[in-house]
PDB file of C-alpha atoms in Angstrom:
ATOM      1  CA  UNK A1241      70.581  54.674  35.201  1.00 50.00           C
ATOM      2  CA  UNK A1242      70.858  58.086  36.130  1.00 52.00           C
ATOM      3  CA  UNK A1243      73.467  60.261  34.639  1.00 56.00           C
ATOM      4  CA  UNK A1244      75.411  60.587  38.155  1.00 65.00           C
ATOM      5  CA  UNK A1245      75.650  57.152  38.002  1.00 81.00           C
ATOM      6  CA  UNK A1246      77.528  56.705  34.768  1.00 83.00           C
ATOM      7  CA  UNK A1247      81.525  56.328  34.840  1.00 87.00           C
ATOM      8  CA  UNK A1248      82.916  59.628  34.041  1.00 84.00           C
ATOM      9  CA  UNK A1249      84.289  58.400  30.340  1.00 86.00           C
ATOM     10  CA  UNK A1250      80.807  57.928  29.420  1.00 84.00           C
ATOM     11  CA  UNK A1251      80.954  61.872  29.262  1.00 86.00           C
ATOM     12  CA  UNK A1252      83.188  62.826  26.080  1.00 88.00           C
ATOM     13  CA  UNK A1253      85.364  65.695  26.238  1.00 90.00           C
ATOM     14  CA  UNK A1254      84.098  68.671  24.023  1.00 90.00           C
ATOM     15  CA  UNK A1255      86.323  68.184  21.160  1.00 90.00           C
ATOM     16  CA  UNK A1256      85.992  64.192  21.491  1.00 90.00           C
ATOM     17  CA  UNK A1257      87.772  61.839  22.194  1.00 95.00           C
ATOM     18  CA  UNK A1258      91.285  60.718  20.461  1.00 96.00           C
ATOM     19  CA  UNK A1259      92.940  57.442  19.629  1.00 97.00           C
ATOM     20  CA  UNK A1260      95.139  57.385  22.907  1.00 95.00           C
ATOM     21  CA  UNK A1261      92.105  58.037  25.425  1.00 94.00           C
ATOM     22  CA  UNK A1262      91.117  53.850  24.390  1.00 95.00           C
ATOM     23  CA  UNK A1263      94.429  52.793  26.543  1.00 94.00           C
ATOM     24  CA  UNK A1264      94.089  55.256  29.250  1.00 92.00           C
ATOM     25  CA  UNK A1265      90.295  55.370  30.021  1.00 92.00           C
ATOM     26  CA  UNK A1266      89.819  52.433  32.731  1.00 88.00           C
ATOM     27  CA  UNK A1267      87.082  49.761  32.701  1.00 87.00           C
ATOM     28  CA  UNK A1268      86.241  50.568  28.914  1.00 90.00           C
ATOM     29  CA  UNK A1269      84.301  47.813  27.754  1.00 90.00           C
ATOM     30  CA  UNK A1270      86.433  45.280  25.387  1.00 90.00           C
ATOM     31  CA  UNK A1271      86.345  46.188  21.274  1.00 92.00           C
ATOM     32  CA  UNK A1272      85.207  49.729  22.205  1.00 94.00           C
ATOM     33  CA  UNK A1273      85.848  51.908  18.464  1.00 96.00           C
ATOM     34  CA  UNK A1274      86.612  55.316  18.077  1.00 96.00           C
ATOM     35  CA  UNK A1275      84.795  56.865  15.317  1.00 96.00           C
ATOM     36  CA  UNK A1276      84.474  60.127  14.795  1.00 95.00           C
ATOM     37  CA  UNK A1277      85.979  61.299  18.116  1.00 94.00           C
ATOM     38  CA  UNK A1278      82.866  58.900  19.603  1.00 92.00           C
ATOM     39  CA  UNK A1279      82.956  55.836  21.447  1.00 94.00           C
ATOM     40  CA  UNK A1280      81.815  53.129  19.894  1.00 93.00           C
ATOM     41  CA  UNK A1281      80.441  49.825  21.723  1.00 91.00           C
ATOM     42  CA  UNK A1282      80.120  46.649  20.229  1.00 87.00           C
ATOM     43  CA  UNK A1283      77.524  44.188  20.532  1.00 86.00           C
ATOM     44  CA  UNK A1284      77.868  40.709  21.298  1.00 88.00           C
ATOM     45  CA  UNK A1285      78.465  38.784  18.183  1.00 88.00           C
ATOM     46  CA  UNK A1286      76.171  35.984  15.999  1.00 94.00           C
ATOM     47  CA  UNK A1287      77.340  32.990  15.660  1.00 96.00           C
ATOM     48  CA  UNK A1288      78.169  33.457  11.786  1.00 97.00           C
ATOM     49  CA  UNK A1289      80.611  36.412  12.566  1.00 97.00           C
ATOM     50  CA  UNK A1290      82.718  34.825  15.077  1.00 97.00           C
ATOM     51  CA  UNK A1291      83.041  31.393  12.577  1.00 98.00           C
ATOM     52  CA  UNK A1292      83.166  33.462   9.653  1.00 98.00           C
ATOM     53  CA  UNK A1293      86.131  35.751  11.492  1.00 98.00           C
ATOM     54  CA  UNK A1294      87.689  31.640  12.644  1.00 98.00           C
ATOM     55  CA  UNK A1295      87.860  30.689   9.138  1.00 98.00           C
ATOM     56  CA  UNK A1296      89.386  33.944   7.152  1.00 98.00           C
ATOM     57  CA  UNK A1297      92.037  33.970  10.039  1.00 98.00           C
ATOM     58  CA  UNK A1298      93.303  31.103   9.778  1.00 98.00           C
ATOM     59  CA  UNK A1299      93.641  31.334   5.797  1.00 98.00           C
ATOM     60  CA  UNK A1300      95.378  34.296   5.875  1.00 98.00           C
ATOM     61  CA  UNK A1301      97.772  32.359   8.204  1.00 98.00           C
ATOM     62  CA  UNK A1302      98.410  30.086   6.059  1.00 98.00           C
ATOM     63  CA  UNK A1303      98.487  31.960   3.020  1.00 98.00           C
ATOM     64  CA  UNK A1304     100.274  34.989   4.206  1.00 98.00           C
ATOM     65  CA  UNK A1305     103.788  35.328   2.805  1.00 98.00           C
ATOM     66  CA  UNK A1306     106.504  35.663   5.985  1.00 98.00           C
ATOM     67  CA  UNK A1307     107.016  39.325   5.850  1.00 98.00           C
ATOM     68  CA  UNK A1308     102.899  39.679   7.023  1.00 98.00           C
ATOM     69  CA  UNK A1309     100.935  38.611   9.762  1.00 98.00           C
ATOM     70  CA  UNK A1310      97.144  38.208  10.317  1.00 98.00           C
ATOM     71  CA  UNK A1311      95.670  39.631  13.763  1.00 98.00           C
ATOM     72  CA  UNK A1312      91.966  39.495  14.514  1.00 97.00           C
ATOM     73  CA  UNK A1313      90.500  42.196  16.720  1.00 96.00           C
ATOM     74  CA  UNK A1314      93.435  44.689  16.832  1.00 97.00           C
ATOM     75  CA  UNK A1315      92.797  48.719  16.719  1.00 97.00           C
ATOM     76  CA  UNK A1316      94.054  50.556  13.979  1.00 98.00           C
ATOM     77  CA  UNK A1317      94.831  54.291  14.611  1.00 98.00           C
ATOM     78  CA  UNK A1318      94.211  56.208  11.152  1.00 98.00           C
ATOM     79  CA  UNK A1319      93.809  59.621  12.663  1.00 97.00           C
ATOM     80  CA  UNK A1320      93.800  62.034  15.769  1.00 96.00           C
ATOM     81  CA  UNK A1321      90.285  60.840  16.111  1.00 97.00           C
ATOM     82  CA  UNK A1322      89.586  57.350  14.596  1.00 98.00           C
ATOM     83  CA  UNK A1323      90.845  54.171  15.830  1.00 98.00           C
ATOM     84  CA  UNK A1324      88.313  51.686  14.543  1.00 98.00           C
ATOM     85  CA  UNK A1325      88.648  47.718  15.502  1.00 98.00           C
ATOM     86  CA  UNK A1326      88.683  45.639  12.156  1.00 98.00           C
ATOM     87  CA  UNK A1327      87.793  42.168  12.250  1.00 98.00           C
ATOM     88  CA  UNK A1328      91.099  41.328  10.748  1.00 98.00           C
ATOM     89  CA  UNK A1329      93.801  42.962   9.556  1.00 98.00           C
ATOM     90  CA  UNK A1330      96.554  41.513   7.618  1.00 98.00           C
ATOM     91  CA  UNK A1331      99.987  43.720   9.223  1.00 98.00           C
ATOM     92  CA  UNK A1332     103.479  43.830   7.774  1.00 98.00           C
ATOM     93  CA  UNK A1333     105.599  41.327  10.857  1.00 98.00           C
ATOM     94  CA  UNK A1334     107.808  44.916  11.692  1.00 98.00           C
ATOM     95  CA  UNK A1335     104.624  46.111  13.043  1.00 98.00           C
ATOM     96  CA  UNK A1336     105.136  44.097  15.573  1.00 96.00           C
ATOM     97  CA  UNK A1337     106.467  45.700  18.781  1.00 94.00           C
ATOM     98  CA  UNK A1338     105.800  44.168  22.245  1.00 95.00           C
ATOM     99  CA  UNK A1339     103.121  41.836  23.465  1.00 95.00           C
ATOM    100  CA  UNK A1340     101.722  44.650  24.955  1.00 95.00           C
ATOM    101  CA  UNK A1341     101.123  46.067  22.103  1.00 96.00           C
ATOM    102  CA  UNK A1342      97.202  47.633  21.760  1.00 96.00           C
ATOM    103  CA  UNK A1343      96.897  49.057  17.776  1.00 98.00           C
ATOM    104  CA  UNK A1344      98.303  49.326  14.842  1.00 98.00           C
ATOM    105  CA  UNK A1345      98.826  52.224  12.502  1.00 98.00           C
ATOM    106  CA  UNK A1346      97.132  52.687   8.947  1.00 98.00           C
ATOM    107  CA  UNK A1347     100.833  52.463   7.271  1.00 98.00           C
ATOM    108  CA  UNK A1348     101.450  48.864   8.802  1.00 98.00           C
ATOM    109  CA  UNK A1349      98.215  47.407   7.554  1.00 98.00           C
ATOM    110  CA  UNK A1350      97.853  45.728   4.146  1.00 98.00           C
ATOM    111  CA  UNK A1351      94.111  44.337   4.148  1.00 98.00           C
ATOM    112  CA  UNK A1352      91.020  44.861   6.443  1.00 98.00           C
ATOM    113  CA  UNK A1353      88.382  42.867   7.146  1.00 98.00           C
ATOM    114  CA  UNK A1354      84.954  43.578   8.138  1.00 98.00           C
ATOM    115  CA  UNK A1355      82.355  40.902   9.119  1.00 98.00           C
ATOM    116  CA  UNK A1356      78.891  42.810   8.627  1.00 97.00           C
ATOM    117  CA  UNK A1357      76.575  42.420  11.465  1.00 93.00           C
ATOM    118  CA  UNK A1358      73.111  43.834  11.946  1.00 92.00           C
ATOM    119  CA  UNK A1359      73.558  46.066  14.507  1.00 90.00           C
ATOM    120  CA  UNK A1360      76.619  47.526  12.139  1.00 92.00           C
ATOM    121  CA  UNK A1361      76.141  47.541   8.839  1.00 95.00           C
ATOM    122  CA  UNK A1362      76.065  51.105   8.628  1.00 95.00           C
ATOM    123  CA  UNK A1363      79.328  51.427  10.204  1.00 95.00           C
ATOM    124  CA  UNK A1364      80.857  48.619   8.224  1.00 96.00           C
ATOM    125  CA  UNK A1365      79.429  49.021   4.354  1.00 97.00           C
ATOM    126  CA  UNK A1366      80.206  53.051   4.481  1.00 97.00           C
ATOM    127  CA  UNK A1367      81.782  54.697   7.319  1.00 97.00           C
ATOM    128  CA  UNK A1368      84.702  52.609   8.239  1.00 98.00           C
ATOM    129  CA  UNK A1369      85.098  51.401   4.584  1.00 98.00           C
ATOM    130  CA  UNK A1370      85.804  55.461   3.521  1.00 98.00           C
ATOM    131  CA  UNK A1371      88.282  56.106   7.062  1.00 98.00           C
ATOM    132  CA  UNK A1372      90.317  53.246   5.784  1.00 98.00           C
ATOM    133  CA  UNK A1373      90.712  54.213   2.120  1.00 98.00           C
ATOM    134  CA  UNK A1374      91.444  57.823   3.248  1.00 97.00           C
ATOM    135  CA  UNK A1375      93.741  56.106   5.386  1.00 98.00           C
ATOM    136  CA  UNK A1376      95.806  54.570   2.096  1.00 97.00           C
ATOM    137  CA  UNK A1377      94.973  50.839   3.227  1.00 98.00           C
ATOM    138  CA  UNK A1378      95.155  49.223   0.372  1.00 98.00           C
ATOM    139  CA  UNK A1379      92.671  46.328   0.270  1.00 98.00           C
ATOM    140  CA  UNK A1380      89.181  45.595   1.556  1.00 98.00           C
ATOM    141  CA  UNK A1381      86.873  42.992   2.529  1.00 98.00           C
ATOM    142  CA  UNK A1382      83.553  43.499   3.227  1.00 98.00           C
ATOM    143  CA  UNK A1383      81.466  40.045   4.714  1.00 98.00           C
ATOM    144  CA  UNK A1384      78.115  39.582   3.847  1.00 98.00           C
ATOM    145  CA  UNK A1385      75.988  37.020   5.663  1.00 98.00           C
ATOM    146  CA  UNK A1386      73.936  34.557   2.711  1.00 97.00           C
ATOM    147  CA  UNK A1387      71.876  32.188   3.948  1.00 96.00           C
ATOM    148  CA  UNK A1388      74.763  31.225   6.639  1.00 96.00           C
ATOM    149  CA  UNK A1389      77.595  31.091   4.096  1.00 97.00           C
ATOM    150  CA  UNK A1390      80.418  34.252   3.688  1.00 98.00           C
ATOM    151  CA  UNK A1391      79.991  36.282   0.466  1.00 98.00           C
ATOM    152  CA  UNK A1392      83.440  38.170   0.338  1.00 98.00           C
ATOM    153  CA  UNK A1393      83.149  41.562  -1.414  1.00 98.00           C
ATOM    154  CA  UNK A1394      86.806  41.991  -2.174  1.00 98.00           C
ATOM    155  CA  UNK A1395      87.593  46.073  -2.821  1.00 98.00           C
ATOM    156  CA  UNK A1396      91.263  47.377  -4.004  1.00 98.00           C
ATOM    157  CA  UNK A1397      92.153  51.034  -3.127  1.00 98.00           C
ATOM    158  CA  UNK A1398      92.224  53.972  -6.371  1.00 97.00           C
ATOM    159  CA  UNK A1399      95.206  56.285  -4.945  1.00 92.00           C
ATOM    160  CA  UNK A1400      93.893  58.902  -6.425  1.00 94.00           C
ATOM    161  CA  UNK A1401      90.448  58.694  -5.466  1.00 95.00           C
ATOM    162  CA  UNK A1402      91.144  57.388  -2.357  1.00 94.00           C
ATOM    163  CA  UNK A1403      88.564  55.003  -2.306  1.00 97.00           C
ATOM    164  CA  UNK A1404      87.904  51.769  -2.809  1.00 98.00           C
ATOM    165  CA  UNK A1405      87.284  50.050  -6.540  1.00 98.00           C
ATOM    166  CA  UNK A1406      85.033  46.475  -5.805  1.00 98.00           C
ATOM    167  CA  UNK A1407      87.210  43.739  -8.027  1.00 98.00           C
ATOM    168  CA  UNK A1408      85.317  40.872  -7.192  1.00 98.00           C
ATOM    169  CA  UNK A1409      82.369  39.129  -5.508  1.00 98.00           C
ATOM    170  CA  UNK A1410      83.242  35.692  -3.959  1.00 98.00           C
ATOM    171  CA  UNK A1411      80.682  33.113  -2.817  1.00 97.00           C
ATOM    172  CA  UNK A1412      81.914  29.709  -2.708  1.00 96.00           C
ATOM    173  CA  UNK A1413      85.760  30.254  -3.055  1.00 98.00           C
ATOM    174  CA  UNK A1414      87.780  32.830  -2.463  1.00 98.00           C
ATOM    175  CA  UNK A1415      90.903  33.194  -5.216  1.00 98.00           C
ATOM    176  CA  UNK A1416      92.474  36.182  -5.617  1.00 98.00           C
ATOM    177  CA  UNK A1417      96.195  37.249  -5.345  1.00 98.00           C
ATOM    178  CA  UNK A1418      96.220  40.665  -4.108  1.00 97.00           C
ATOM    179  CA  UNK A1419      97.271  41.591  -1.569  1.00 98.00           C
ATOM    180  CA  UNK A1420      98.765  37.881  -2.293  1.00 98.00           C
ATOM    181  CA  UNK A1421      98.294  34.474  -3.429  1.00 98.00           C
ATOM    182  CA  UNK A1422      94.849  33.619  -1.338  1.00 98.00           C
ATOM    183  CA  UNK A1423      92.394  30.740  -2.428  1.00 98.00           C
ATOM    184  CA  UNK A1424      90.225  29.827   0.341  1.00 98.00           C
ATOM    185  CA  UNK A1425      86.877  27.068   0.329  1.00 98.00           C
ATOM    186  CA  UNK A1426      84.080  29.590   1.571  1.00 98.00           C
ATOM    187  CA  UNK A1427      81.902  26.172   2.267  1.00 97.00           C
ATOM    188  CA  UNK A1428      84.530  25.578   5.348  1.00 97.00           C
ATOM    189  CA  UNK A1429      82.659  27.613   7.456  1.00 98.00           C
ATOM    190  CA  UNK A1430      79.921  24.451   7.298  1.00 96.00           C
ATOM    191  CA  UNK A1431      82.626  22.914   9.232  1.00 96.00           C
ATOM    192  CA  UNK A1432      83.338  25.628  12.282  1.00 95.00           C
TER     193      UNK A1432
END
């Protein structure tokens, strides 16, 4: 492909993109990040991610007190120039505006989730992780893939530091209750 032949977003303004440019630029492929003022593409996902992603959601459903809502796949603005896609995010409800709706910001989100996958893990165990604690989200999880079964790295925010503090490794059940009461059967996924 020649570079004449490229749509003309392909071609990043000098300073970079920004978090608004994702709803205006046209034919962007679907889950497209912004990191960094880059565009970021996302491969198509393993089989583990997407039943992995199936099985936190619907926990946090069920689990999730009334006042918060779990969304899978939504962009969350933290800055001029990063809007990163989570895997989930857990939301306070009053972030919810219209159906039209394409992000959220940093201030309505209560927990992230990130599914690691290969072709990521850079982006996913460091980069993102560090935008969303200087961001002031308050909880992390970080997915591993073991042997086909989620190992949940579960990571609270220092305010000071503004980064994240690891409180717990999960590998057949999840039980925690921050950000609240959560106790989820890992093994499930056997079931997806």
């Amino acid at each position: 492909m020649t570079e004449s032949s490229l749509p003309g977003w392909a071609f990043p303004p000098p300073e970079g993109f920004v978090a608004a440019d994702l709803d205006r630029i046209p034919q962007l492929p679907a889950h497209t990040e912004l990191i960094d003022g880059s565009l970021v593409f996302v491969s198509p996902q393993a089989s583990f991610h997407m039943r992995a992603v199936d099985l936190l959601v619907d926990a946090l459903r069920r689990a999730a007190p009334a006042d918060l809502r779990a969304r899978r796949e939504m962009s969350v603005v933290l800055g001029e120039r990063q809007r990163p896609e989570p895997d989930i995010s857990v939301i306070h409800a009053s972030a919810e505006h219209s159906p039209e709706q394409t992000f959220y910001r940093a201030e309505d989100v209560v927990l992230v989730v990130e599914v690691v996958s290969p072709d990521s893990k850079e982006r996913d165990r460091d980069r993102k992780p560090a935008l969303y604690a200087e961001a002031g989200i308050a909880h992390l999880w970080l997915v591993e893939n073991q042997s086909g079964r989620p190992a949940v790295y579960v990571y609270e925010l220092d305010p000071v530091a503004r980064s994240y503090v690891l409180t717990g490794i999960h590998h057949d059940r999840l039980k925690i209750s921050a950000p609240f009461d959560i106790d989820i059967d890992l093994s499930g996924i056997d079931r997806l």
